[in-house]
Coordinates of C-alpha atoms and ligand atoms in Angstrom, one line a residue:
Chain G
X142 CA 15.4 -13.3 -2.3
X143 CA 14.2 -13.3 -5.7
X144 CA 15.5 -12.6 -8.7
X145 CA 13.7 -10.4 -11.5
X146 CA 14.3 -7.2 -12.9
X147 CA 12.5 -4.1 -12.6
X148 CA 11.7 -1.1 -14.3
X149 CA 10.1 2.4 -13.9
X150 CA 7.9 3.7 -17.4
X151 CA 8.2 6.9 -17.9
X152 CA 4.7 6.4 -20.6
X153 CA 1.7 4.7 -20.2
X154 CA 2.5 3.0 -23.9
X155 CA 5.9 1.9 -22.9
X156 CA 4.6 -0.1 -19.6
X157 CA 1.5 -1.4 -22.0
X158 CA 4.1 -2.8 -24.3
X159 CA 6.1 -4.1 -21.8
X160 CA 3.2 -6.1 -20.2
X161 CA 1.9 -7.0 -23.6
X162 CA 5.3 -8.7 -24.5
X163 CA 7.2 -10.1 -21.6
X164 CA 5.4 -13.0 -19.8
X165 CA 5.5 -12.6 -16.1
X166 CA 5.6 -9.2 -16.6
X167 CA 3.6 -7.4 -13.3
X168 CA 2.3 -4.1 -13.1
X169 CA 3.7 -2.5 -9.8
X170 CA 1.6 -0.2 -8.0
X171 CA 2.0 0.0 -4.3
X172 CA 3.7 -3.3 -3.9
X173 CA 1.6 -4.3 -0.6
X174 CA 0.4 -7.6 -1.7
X175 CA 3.0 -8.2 -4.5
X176 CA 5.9 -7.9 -2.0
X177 CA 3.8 -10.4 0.1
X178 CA 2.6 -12.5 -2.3
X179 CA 6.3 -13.1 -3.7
X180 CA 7.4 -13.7 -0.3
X181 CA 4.5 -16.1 -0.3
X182 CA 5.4 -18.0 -3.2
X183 CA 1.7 -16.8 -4.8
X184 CA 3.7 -14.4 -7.7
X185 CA 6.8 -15.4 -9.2
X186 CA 7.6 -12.4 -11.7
X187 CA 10.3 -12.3 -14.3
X188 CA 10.0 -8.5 -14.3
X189 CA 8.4 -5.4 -12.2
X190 CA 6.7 -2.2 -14.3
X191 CA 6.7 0.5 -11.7
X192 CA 3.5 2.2 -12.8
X193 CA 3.6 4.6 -9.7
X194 CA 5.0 7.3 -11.2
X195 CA 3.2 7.7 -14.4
X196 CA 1.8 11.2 -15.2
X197 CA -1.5 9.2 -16.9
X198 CA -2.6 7.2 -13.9
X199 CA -1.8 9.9 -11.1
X200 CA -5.0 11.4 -11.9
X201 CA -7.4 12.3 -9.6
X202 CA -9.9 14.8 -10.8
X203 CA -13.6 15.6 -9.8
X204 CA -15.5 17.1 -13.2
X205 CA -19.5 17.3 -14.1
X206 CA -19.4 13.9 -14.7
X207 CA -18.4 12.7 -11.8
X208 CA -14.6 11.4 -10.3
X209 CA -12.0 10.2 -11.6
X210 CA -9.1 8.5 -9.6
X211 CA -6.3 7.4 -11.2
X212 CA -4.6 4.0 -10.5
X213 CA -1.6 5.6 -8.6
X214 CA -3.6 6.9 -6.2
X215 CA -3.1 5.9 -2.7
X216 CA -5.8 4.6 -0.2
X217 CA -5.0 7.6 2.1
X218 CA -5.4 9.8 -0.6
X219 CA -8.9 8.5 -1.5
X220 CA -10.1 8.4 2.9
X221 CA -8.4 12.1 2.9
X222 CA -10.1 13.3 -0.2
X223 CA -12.7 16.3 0.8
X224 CA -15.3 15.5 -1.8
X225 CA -15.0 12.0 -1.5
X226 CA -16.3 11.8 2.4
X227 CA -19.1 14.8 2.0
X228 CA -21.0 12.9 -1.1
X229 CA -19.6 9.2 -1.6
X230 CA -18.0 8.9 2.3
X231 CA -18.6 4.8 2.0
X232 CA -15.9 4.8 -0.3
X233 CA -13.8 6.6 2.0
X234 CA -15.0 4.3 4.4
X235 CA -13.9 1.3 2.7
X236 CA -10.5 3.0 1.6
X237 CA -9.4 3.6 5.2
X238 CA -10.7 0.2 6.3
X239 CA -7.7 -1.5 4.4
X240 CA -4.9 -2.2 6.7
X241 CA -3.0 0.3 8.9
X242 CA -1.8 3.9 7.8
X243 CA 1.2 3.1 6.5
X244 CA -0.2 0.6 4.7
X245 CA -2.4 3.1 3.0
X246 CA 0.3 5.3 1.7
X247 CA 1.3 2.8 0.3
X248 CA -1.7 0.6 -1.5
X249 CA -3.9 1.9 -3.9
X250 CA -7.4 1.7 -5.1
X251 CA -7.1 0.2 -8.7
X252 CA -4.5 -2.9 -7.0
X253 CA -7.0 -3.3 -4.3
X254 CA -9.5 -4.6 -7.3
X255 CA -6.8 -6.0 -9.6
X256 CA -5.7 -8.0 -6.9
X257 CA -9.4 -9.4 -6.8
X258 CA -9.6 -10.7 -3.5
X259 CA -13.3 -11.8 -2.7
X260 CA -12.6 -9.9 0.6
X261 CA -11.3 -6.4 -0.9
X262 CA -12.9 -4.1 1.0
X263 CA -12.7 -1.4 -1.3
X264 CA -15.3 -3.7 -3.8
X265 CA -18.4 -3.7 -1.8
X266 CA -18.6 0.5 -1.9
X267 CA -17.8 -0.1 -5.3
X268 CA -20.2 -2.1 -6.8
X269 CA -22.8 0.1 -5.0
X270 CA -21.7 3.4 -6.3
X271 CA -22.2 2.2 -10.2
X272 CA -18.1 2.6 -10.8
X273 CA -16.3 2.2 -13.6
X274 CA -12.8 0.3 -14.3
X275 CA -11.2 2.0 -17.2
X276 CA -8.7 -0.1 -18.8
X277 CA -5.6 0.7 -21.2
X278 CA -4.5 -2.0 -23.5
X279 CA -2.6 -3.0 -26.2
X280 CA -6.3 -3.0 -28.1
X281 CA -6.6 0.7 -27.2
X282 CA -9.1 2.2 -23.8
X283 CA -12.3 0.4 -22.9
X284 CA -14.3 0.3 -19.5
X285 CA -15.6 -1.7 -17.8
X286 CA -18.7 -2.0 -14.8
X287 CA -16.8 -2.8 -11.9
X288 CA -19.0 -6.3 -11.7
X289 CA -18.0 -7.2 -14.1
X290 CA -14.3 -6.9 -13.8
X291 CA -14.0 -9.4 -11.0
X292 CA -14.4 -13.0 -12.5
X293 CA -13.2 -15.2 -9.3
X294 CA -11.0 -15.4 -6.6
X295 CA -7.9 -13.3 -7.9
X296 CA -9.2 -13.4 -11.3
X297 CA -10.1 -10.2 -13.3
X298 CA -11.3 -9.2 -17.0
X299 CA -7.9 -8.3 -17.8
X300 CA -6.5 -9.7 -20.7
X301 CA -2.6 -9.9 -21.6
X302 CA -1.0 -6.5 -21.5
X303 CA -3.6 -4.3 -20.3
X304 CA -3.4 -2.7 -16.9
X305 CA -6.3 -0.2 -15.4
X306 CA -5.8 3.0 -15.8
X307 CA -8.4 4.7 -13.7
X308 CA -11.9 4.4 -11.5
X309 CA -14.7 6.0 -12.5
X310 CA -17.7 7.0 -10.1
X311 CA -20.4 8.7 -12.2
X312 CA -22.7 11.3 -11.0
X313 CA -25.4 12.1 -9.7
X314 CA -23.9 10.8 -6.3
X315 CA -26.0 9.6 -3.9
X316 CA -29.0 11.3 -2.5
X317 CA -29.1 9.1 0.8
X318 CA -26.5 7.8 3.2
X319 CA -24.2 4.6 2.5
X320 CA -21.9 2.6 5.5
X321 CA -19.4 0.4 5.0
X322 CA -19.5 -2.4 7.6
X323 CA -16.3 -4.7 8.2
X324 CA -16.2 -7.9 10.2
X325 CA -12.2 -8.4 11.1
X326 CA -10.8 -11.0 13.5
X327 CA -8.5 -7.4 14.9
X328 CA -9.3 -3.6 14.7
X329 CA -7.1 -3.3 12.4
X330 CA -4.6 -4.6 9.7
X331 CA -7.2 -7.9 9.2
X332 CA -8.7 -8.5 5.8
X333 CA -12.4 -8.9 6.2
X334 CA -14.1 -11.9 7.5
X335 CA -17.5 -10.4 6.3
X336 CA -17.8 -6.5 4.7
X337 CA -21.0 -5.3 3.9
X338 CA -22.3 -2.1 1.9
X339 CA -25.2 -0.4 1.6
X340 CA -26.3 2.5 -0.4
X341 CA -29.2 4.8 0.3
X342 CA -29.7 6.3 -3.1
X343 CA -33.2 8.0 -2.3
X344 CA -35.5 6.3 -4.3
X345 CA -34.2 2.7 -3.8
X346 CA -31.1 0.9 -1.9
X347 CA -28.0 -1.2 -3.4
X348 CA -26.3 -3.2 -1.2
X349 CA -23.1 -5.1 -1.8
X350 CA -21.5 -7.9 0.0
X351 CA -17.8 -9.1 0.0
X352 CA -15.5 -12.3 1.4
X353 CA -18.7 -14.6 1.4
X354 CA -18.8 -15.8 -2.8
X355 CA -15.9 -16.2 -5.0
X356 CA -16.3 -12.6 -5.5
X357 CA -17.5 -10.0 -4.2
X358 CA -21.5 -10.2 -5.1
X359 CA -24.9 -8.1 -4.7
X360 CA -27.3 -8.8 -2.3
X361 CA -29.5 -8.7 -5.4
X362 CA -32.7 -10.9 -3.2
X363 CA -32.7 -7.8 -0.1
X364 CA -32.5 -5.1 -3.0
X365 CA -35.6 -6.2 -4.7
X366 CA -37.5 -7.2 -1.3
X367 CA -36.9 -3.6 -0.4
X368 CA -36.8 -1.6 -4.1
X369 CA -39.7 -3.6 -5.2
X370 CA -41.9 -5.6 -2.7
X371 CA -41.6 -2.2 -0.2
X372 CA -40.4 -4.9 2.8
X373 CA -40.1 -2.3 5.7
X374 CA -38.7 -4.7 7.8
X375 CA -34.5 -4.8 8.1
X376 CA -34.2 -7.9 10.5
X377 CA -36.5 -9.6 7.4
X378 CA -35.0 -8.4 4.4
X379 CA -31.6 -8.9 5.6
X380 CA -32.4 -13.0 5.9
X381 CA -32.5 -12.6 2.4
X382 CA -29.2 -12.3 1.9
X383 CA -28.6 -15.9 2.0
X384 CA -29.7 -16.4 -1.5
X385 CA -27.2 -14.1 -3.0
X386 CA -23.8 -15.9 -1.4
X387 CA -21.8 -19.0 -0.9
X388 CA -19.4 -18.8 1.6
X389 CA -16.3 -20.8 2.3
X390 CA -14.5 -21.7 5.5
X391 CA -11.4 -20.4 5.6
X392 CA -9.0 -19.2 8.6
X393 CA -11.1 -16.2 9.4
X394 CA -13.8 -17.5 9.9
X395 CA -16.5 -20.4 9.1
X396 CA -19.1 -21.0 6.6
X397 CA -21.5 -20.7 9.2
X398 CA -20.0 -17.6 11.2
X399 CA -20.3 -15.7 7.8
X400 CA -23.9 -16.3 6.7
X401 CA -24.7 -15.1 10.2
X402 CA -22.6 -12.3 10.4
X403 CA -23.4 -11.3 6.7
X404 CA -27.2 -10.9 7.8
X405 CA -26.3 -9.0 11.0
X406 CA -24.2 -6.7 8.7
X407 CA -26.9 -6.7 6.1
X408 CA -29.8 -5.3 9.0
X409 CA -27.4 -3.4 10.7
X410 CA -26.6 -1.4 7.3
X411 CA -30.0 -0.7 6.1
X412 CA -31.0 0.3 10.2
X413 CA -27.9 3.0 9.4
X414 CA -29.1 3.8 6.2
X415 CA -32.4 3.4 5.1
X416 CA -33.9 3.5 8.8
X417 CA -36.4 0.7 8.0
Chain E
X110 CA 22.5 -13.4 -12.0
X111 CA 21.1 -10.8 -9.8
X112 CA 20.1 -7.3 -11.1
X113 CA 21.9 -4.1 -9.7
X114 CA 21.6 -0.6 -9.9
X115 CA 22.8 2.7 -8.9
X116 CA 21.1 4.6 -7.1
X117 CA 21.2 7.8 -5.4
X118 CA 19.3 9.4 -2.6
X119 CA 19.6 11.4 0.5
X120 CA 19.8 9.2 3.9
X121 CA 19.3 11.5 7.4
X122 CA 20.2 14.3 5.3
X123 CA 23.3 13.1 3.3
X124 CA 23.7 12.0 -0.5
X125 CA 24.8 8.8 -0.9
X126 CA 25.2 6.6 -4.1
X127 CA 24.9 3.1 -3.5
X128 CA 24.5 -0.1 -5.3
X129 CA 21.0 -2.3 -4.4
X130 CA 20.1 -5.6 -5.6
X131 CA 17.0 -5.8 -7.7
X132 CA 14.4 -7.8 -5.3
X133 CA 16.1 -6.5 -2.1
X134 CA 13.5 -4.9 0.1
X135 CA 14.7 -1.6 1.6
X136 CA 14.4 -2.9 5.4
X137 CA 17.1 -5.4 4.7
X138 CA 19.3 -2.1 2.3
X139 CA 18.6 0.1 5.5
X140 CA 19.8 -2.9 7.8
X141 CA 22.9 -4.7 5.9
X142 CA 24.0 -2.1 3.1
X143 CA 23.8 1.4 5.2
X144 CA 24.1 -0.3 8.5
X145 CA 21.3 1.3 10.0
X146 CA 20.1 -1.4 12.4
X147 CA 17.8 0.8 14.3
X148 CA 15.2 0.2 11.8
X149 CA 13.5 -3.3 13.1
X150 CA 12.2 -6.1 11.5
X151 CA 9.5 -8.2 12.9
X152 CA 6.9 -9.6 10.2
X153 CA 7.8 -8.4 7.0
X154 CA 4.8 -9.0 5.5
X155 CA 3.5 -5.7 6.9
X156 CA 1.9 -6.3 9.4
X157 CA 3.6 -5.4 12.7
X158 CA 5.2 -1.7 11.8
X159 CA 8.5 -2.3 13.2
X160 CA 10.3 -1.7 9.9
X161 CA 8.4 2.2 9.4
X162 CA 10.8 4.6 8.2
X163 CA 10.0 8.2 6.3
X164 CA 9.6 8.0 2.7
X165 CA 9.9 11.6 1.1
X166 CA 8.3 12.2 4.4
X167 CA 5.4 9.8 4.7
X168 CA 5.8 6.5 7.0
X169 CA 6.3 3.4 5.3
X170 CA 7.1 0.2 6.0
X171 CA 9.6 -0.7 4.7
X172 CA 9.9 -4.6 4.3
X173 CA 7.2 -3.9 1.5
X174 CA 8.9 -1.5 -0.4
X175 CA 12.2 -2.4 -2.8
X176 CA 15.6 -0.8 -2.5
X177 CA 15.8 0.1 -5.6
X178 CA 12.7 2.6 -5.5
X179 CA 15.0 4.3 -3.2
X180 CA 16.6 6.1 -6.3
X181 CA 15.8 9.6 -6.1
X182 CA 13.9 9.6 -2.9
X183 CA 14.7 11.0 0.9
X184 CA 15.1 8.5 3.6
X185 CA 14.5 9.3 7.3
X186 CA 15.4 6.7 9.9
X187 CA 15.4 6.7 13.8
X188 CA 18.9 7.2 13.8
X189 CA 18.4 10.6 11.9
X190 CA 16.4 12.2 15.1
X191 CA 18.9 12.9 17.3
X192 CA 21.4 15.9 16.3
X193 CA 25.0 16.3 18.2
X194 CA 24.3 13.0 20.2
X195 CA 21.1 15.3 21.8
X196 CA 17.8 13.5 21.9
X197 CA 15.0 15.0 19.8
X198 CA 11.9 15.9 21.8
X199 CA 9.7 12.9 21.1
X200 CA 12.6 10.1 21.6
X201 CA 13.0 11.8 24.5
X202 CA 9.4 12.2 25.8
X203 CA 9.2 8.4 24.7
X204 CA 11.3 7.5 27.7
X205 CA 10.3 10.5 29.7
X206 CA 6.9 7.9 29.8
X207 CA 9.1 4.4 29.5
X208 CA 6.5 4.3 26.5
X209 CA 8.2 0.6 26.1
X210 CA 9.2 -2.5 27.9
X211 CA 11.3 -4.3 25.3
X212 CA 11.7 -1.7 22.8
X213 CA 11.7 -3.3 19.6
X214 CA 8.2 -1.3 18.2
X215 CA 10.1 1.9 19.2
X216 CA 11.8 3.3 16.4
X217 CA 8.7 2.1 14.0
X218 CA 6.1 4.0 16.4
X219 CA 8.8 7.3 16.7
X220 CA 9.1 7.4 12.9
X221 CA 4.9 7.3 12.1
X222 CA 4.3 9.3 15.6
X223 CA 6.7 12.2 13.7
X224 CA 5.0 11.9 10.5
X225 CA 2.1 12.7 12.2
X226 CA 3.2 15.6 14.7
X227 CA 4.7 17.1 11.1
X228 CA 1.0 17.1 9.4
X229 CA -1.2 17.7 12.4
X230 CA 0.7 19.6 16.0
X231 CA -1.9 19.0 18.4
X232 CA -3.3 15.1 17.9
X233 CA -6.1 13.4 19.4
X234 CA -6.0 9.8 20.8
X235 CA -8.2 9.2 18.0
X236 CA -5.9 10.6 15.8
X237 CA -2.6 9.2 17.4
X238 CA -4.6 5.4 17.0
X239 CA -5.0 6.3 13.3
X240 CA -1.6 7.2 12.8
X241 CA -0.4 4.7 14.9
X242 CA -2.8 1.4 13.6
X243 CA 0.0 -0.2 11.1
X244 CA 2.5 -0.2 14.4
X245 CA 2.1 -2.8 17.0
X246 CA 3.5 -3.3 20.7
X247 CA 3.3 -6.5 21.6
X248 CA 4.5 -5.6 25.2
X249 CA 1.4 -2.9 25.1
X250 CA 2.4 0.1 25.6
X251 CA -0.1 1.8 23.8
X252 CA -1.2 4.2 27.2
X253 CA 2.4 5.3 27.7
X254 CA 2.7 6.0 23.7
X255 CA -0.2 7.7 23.4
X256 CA 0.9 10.0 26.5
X257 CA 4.4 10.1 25.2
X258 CA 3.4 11.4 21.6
X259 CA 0.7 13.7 23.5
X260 CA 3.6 15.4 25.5
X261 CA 6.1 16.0 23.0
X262 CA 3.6 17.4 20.9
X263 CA 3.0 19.9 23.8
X264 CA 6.5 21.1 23.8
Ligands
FAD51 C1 -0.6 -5.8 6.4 C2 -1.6 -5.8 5.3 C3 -2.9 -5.6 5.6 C4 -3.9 -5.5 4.5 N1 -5.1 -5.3 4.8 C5 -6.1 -5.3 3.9 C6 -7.4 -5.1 4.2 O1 -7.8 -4.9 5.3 N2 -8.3 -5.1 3.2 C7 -8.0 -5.3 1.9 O2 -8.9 -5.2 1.0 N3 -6.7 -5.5 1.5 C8 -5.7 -5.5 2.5 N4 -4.4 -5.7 2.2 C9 -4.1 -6.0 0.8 C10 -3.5 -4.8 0.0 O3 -2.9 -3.8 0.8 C11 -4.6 -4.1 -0.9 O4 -5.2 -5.1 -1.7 C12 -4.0 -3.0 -1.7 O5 -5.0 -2.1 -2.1 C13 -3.2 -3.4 -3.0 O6 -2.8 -2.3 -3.7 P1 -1.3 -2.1 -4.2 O7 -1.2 -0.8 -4.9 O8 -0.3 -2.3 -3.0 O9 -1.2 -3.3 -5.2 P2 0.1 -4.1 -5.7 O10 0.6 -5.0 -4.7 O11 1.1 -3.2 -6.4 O12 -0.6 -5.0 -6.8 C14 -1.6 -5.9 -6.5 C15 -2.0 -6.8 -7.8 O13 -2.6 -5.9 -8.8 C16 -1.8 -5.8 -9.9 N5 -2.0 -4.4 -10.3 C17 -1.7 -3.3 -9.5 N6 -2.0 -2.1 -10.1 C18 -2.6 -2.5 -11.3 C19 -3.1 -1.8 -12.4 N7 -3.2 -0.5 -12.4 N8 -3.6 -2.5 -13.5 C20 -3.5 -3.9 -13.5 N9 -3.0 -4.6 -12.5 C21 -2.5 -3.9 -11.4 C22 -0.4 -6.2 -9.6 O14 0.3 -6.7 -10.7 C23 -0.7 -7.3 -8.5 O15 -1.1 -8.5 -9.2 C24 -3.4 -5.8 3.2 C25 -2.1 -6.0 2.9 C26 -1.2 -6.0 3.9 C27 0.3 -6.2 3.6
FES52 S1 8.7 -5.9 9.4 FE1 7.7 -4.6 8.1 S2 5.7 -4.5 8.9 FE2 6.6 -6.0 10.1
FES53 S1 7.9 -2.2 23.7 FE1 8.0 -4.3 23.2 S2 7.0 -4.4 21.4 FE2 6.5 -2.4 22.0

């Protein structure tokens, strides 16, 4: 067992200053990979800031602008949420694709991308919905494009002390249908091998890819074959995708196995989406 | 030096106050401080279900959650299903369909299968394999489950 001490905020301010002053100091959401990754070895904290129960980051709110959902909320919550499936239902896809249920009450949004894991498969939807990271620091608020908050394997644009306080998905939503496509060695409770998603928005496609780069990355070359050159074909855009990744061989799968199943993915999603 | 604190919460529908070691998990609290060995552990890492117990009502599992954020909360285990040594319904419709060889998923599947009679009364399979996907049987029982959880829903 390890030894640290733990404490629950009752302010935003008071867990900022805590984080901004204590080294080791962890934010403490839902716990599901801190409580493994201490297990693990991976995270050795001198103290826990329970952040779950702050009235700031329990926010979840849809306005003119578009939604906000604060970093409390759970993964269930977000797959449950009725807005969420009728206009941007590939991030309710990619919600409930983490883990099991129980795992989802548990887990939330904003540590599935703190947490940075090239495979998160809440990242992908993400990066194709334009979101937002809104982060709370000793600095003061700033945000944040969601690509550019991941920086590597684990690694985020936080600095010292500051903690995300909310995602932001702007609107207009998108006109067209999105899918969020996960490669997993089980049904469920598997991190992905390969996810994939794409993004009808009408006039043009975005299309995100995740657990085949140090992070997870946009399949820039298939967006401007399609968005720009007008390439009606899916099976020949989607070979484009090899340009936009480098993937590693890991236990879930091999370098190889992922650039093909990352192109499978890739035509499979615009055959779903775009219907070219 | 290990961290303590007090807390206080309701177990099976009684207060207690108890002291919990900063760092403990609540699957090993439920197990070794309240004695309540019904609750399983298999992975604890998550991934096998066995430890699920009630949260203020919502399944979790409970080798990823820490004792100490116990304070305040309610706490449902297996053993707080049966009332005056009587059976509830779904433990009993559970063997009613031996929905187990071994046993050892049991209490983890009865404890998410209740969470989910208490938010929806008449479940699918689709929706009995969504509320069932954290909980594994590695003797696979998922046919009898599914019936079991099915049946006692009926009653
Ligand atoms: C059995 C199992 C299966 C899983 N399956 C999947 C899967 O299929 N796909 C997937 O993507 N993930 C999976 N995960 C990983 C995990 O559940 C998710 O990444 C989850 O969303 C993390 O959220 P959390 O609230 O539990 O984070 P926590 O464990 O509380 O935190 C994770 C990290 O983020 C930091 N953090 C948390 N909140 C904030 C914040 N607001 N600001 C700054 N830093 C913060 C923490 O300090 C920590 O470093 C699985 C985990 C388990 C145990
Ligand atoms: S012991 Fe908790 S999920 Fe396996
Ligand atoms: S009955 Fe043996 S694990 Fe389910």
């Amino acid at each position: 067992m390890l030894s640290y001490e733990y404490v629950k905020c009752t302010g935003l301010s008071e867990a900022v200053d805590i984080l901004a002053k204590e080294e080791q100091a962890y934010p403490y959401a839902g716990g599901t990979d801190l409580m493994v990754g201490m297990r693990g070895g991976k995270f050795a904290p001198k103290k826990l800031v329970d952040i779950k129960t702050l009235p700031e980051l329990n926010v979840f709110e849809e306005n003119d602008q578009g939604i906000i959902i604060g970093a409390a909320i759970t993964l269930n919550q977000i797959a449950c949420h009725d807005s969420i499936i009728k206009n941007i239902p590939i991030l309710a896809e990619g919600s409930h694709s983490v883990g099991g249920y129980t795992i989802r009450n548990r887990a939330t949004l904003a540590g599935n991308i703190c947490n940075a894991s090239p495979a998160a498969d809440t990242a992908a939807p993400l990066y194709t919905l334009d979101a937002l990271i809104n982060i709370v620091g000793p600095d003061g608020n700033r945000s944040l494009p969601v690509e550019e908050f991941f920086t590597g394997p684990g690694q985020t644009a936080l600095k010292n002390g500051e903690l995300v306080q909310s995602i932001f998905i702007p609107r207009p939503f998108p006109a067209g249908k999105g899918v969020y496509i996960k490669a997993s060695r089980t049904g469920s409770v598997d991190l992905a091998t390969v996810g994939v998603a794409v993004q009808n928005w009408g006039e043009h496609v975005k299309i995100a890819v995740g657990a085949v780069a140090a992070t997870p990355v946009r399949a820039f070359s298939v967006e401007k074959a399609i968005n720009e050159k007008g390439e009606k074909s899916s099976a020949e855009a989607a070979k484009l995708v090899n340009n936009d990744i480098a993937p590693i061989t890991d236990i879930r799968g091999s370098r190889e196995y992922r650039y093909h199943m990352v192109e499978v993915l890739v035509r499979r999603g615009l055959e779903q989406t775009m219907g070219v | 030096m290990r961290d303590k604190k007090i807390i206080k919460f309701t177990v099976n529908g009684n207060s207690e106050e108890r002291e919990a070691v900063v760092g403990e998990t609540l699957l090993k609290f439920i197990r070794d401080e309240l004695n309540l060995t019904g609750t399983k552990s298999g992975c604890e890492i998550g991934e096998c279900g066995a430890c699920t117990v009630l949260l203020d009502g919502k399944p979790v599992n409970s080798c990823l959650v820490l004792a100490v954020e116990l304070d305040g909360k309610d706490l449902l285990t297996i053993e707080g299903l049966s009332k005056n040594g009587e059976l509830d319904r779904l433990q009993q419709a559970f063997i009613d369909h031996a929905a187990f060889q071994c046993g050892y998923c049991t209490p983890g599947m009865i404890m998410a299968a209740r969470s989910l009679l208490e938010r929806n009364a008449n479940p699918n399979d689709d929706e009995i394999n969504e509320a069932l996907s954290g909980n594994l049987c590695r003797c696979g029982a998922y046919q009898e489950i599914r019936d079991a959880v099915k049946d006692s829903a009926k009653k």
